[in-house]
Amino acid sequence: RTIMNEGTNKLETGFSEIARKIYDDSLHGVIEITKEMEVKLLKSNSELEAKLQVLAKEGGQKGQKKWTLIYLLSKIYDDQFNDIDYYKETFIEDNFVTVQLANIKEGPEDLSGYLGNWTIIENNRSFSPDDKLDDRINSLKSSRLNCNKELAKKLANEWSREIILERQKRM
């Protein structure tokens, strides 16, 4: 739902239709029910990959948008880095905030909200994408997260549309 940007109503309708078929005895056993769930509720890998390439989340500083971004980033970072348990640290301790790395607006496309332009950082190291580049780099360098140390190196060289899209693709 988060990646495909579909409302919960679509999922609820899908579950409701499957429940009705179970009740009407037109689905028999776990295998038939599972197949029906795959058809009604799951997206193909190619659909997911296409959606991830352009996944953007605006806001992200508080409330549901913050937690959605923290969840996505923590799960991705858990797969890419082994320095901490990102999911546990970000949800249980709540010592992290989401930050955009830069304001990137090129042509008709605003890449500021793209997932590849976001990271999580300790509350006391937070910054704004409008802060001086050196300040953002120093905040990332001094973070205890390996993902941010890697980002500091990239940000120091250049932060561009191409780098955001490449990072998003890798994510």
PDB file of N, CA and C in Angstrom, residues 133-168:
ATOM      1  N   LEU A 133      25.804  23.544   2.657  1.00  0.00           N
ATOM      2  CA  LEU A 133      26.247  22.212   2.278  1.00  0.00           C
ATOM      3  C   LEU A 133      27.226  21.642   3.298  1.00  0.00           C
ATOM      4  N   ASP A 134      28.187  22.438   3.749  1.00  0.00           N
ATOM      5  CA  ASP A 134      29.175  21.958   4.717  1.00  0.00           C
ATOM      6  C   ASP A 134      28.522  21.518   6.019  1.00  0.00           C
ATOM      7  N   ASP A 135      27.496  22.234   6.458  1.00  0.00           N
ATOM      8  CA  ASP A 135      26.795  21.864   7.691  1.00  0.00           C
ATOM      9  C   ASP A 135      26.072  20.527   7.527  1.00  0.00           C
ATOM     10  N   ARG A 136      25.448  20.331   6.370  1.00  0.00           N
ATOM     11  CA  ARG A 136      24.761  19.060   6.117  1.00  0.00           C
ATOM     12  C   ARG A 136      25.758  17.909   6.072  1.00  0.00           C
ATOM     13  N   ILE A 137      26.878  18.137   5.401  1.00  0.00           N
ATOM     14  CA  ILE A 137      27.909  17.098   5.299  1.00  0.00           C
ATOM     15  C   ILE A 137      28.457  16.761   6.680  1.00  0.00           C
ATOM     16  N   ASN A 138      28.729  17.779   7.497  1.00  0.00           N
ATOM     17  CA  ASN A 138      29.251  17.533   8.844  1.00  0.00           C
ATOM     18  C   ASN A 138      28.260  16.764   9.709  1.00  0.00           C
ATOM     19  N   SER A 139      26.980  17.087   9.591  1.00  0.00           N
ATOM     20  CA  SER A 139      25.956  16.347  10.341  1.00  0.00           C
ATOM     21  C   SER A 139      25.946  14.879   9.932  1.00  0.00           C
ATOM     22  N   LEU A 140      26.040  14.629   8.639  1.00  0.00           N
ATOM     23  CA  LEU A 140      26.048  13.250   8.156  1.00  0.00           C
ATOM     24  C   LEU A 140      27.319  12.519   8.579  1.00  0.00           C
ATOM     25  N   LYS A 141      28.455  13.194   8.492  1.00  0.00           N
ATOM     26  CA  LYS A 141      29.729  12.579   8.893  1.00  0.00           C
ATOM     27  C   LYS A 141      29.746  12.198  10.361  1.00  0.00           C
ATOM     28  N   SER A 142      29.173  13.046  11.199  1.00  0.00           N
ATOM     29  CA  SER A 142      29.226  12.805  12.644  1.00  0.00           C
ATOM     30  C   SER A 142      28.114  11.874  13.132  1.00  0.00           C
ATOM     31  N   SER A 143      27.247  11.453  12.230  1.00  0.00           N
ATOM     32  CA  SER A 143      26.205  10.494  12.586  1.00  0.00           C
ATOM     33  C   SER A 143      26.852   9.150  12.894  1.00  0.00           C
ATOM     34  N   ARG A 144      26.230   8.383  13.752  1.00  0.00           N
ATOM     35  CA  ARG A 144      26.751   7.043  14.049  1.00  0.00           C
ATOM     36  C   ARG A 144      26.300   6.013  13.011  1.00  0.00           C
ATOM     37  N   LEU A 145      25.464   6.434  12.057  1.00  0.00           N
ATOM     38  CA  LEU A 145      24.936   5.524  11.049  1.00  0.00           C
ATOM     39  C   LEU A 145      25.841   5.463   9.826  1.00  0.00           C
ATOM     40  N   ASN A 146      26.197   4.258   9.437  1.00  0.00           N
ATOM     41  CA  ASN A 146      27.047   4.083   8.261  1.00  0.00           C
ATOM     42  C   ASN A 146      26.394   4.618   6.992  1.00  0.00           C
ATOM     43  N   CYS A 147      25.079   4.505   6.913  1.00  0.00           N
ATOM     44  CA  CYS A 147      24.394   5.015   5.726  1.00  0.00           C
ATOM     45  C   CYS A 147      24.651   6.511   5.561  1.00  0.00           C
ATOM     46  N   ASN A 148      24.700   7.246   6.663  1.00  0.00           N
ATOM     47  CA  ASN A 148      24.912   8.691   6.584  1.00  0.00           C
ATOM     48  C   ASN A 148      26.365   9.047   6.294  1.00  0.00           C
ATOM     49  N   LYS A 149      27.284   8.247   6.769  1.00  0.00           N
ATOM     50  CA  LYS A 149      28.695   8.485   6.442  1.00  0.00           C
ATOM     51  C   LYS A 149      28.935   8.300   4.953  1.00  0.00           C
ATOM     52  N   GLU A 150      28.267   7.297   4.385  1.00  0.00           N
ATOM     53  CA  GLU A 150      28.353   7.080   2.938  1.00  0.00           C
ATOM     54  C   GLU A 150      27.734   8.259   2.185  1.00  0.00           C
ATOM     55  N   LEU A 151      26.590   8.729   2.675  1.00  0.00           N
ATOM     56  CA  LEU A 151      25.922   9.873   2.047  1.00  0.00           C
ATOM     57  C   LEU A 151      26.773  11.134   2.126  1.00  0.00           C
ATOM     58  N   ALA A 152      27.493  11.323   3.222  1.00  0.00           N
ATOM     59  CA  ALA A 152      28.344  12.507   3.378  1.00  0.00           C
ATOM     60  C   ALA A 152      29.389  12.558   2.266  1.00  0.00           C
ATOM     61  N   LYS A 153      29.951  11.413   1.938  1.00  0.00           N
ATOM     62  CA  LYS A 153      30.952  11.359   0.862  1.00  0.00           C
ATOM     63  C   LYS A 153      30.324  11.740  -0.483  1.00  0.00           C
ATOM     64  N   LYS A 154      29.138  11.209  -0.747  1.00  0.00           N
ATOM     65  CA  LYS A 154      28.467  11.519  -2.017  1.00  0.00           C
ATOM     66  C   LYS A 154      28.063  12.980  -2.080  1.00  0.00           C
ATOM     67  N   LEU A 155      27.545  13.496  -0.979  1.00  0.00           N
ATOM     68  CA  LEU A 155      27.100  14.888  -0.942  1.00  0.00           C
ATOM     69  C   LEU A 155      28.282  15.832  -1.133  1.00  0.00           C
ATOM     70  N   ALA A 156      29.446  15.445  -0.625  1.00  0.00           N
ATOM     71  CA  ALA A 156      30.643  16.285  -0.752  1.00  0.00           C
ATOM     72  C   ALA A 156      31.084  16.390  -2.211  1.00  0.00           C
ATOM     73  N   ASN A 157      30.932  15.316  -2.960  1.00  0.00           N
ATOM     74  CA  ASN A 157      31.342  15.340  -4.365  1.00  0.00           C
ATOM     75  C   ASN A 157      30.321  16.074  -5.224  1.00  0.00           C
ATOM     76  N   GLU A 158      29.077  15.667  -5.100  1.00  0.00           N
ATOM     77  CA  GLU A 158      28.005  16.287  -5.886  1.00  0.00           C
ATOM     78  C   GLU A 158      26.700  15.635  -5.454  1.00  0.00           C
ATOM     79  N   TRP A 159      25.657  16.390  -5.430  1.00  0.00           N
ATOM     80  CA  TRP A 159      24.331  15.822  -5.195  1.00  0.00           C
ATOM     81  C   TRP A 159      23.450  16.324  -6.316  1.00  0.00           C
ATOM     82  N   SER A 160      23.082  15.419  -7.187  1.00  0.00           N
ATOM     83  CA  SER A 160      22.378  15.820  -8.399  1.00  0.00           C
ATOM     84  C   SER A 160      21.186  14.917  -8.652  1.00  0.00           C
ATOM     85  N   ARG A 161      20.467  15.273  -9.667  1.00  0.00           N
ATOM     86  CA  ARG A 161      19.324  14.483 -10.108  1.00  0.00           C
ATOM     87  C   ARG A 161      19.743  13.038 -10.377  1.00  0.00           C
ATOM     88  N   GLU A 162      20.846  12.866 -11.074  1.00  0.00           N
ATOM     89  CA  GLU A 162      21.325  11.535 -11.445  1.00  0.00           C
ATOM     90  C   GLU A 162      21.673  10.702 -10.216  1.00  0.00           C
ATOM     91  N   ILE A 163      22.291  11.325  -9.219  1.00  0.00           N
ATOM     92  CA  ILE A 163      22.676  10.594  -8.005  1.00  0.00           C
ATOM     93  C   ILE A 163      21.438  10.183  -7.213  1.00  0.00           C
ATOM     94  N   ILE A 164      20.450  11.069  -7.130  1.00  0.00           N
ATOM     95  CA  ILE A 164      19.213  10.730  -6.434  1.00  0.00           C
ATOM     96  C   ILE A 164      18.535   9.545  -7.126  1.00  0.00           C
ATOM     97  N   LEU A 165      18.434   9.587  -8.445  1.00  0.00           N
ATOM     98  CA  LEU A 165      17.781   8.510  -9.182  1.00  0.00           C
ATOM     99  C   LEU A 165      18.564   7.201  -9.074  1.00  0.00           C
ATOM    100  N   GLU A 166      19.885   7.291  -9.102  1.00  0.00           N
ATOM    101  CA  GLU A 166      20.718   6.085  -8.956  1.00  0.00           C
ATOM    102  C   GLU A 166      20.554   5.497  -7.555  1.00  0.00           C
ATOM    103  N   ARG A 167      20.542   6.351  -6.549  1.00  0.00           N
ATOM    104  CA  ARG A 167      20.371   5.893  -5.155  1.00  0.00           C
ATOM    105  C   ARG A 167      18.978   5.264  -4.987  1.00  0.00           C
ATOM    106  N   GLN A 168      17.983   5.892  -5.569  1.00  0.00           N
ATOM    107  CA  GLN A 168      16.622   5.363  -5.486  1.00  0.00           C
ATOM    108  C   GLN A 168      16.551   3.997  -6.143  1.00  0.00           C
TER     109      GLN A 168
END
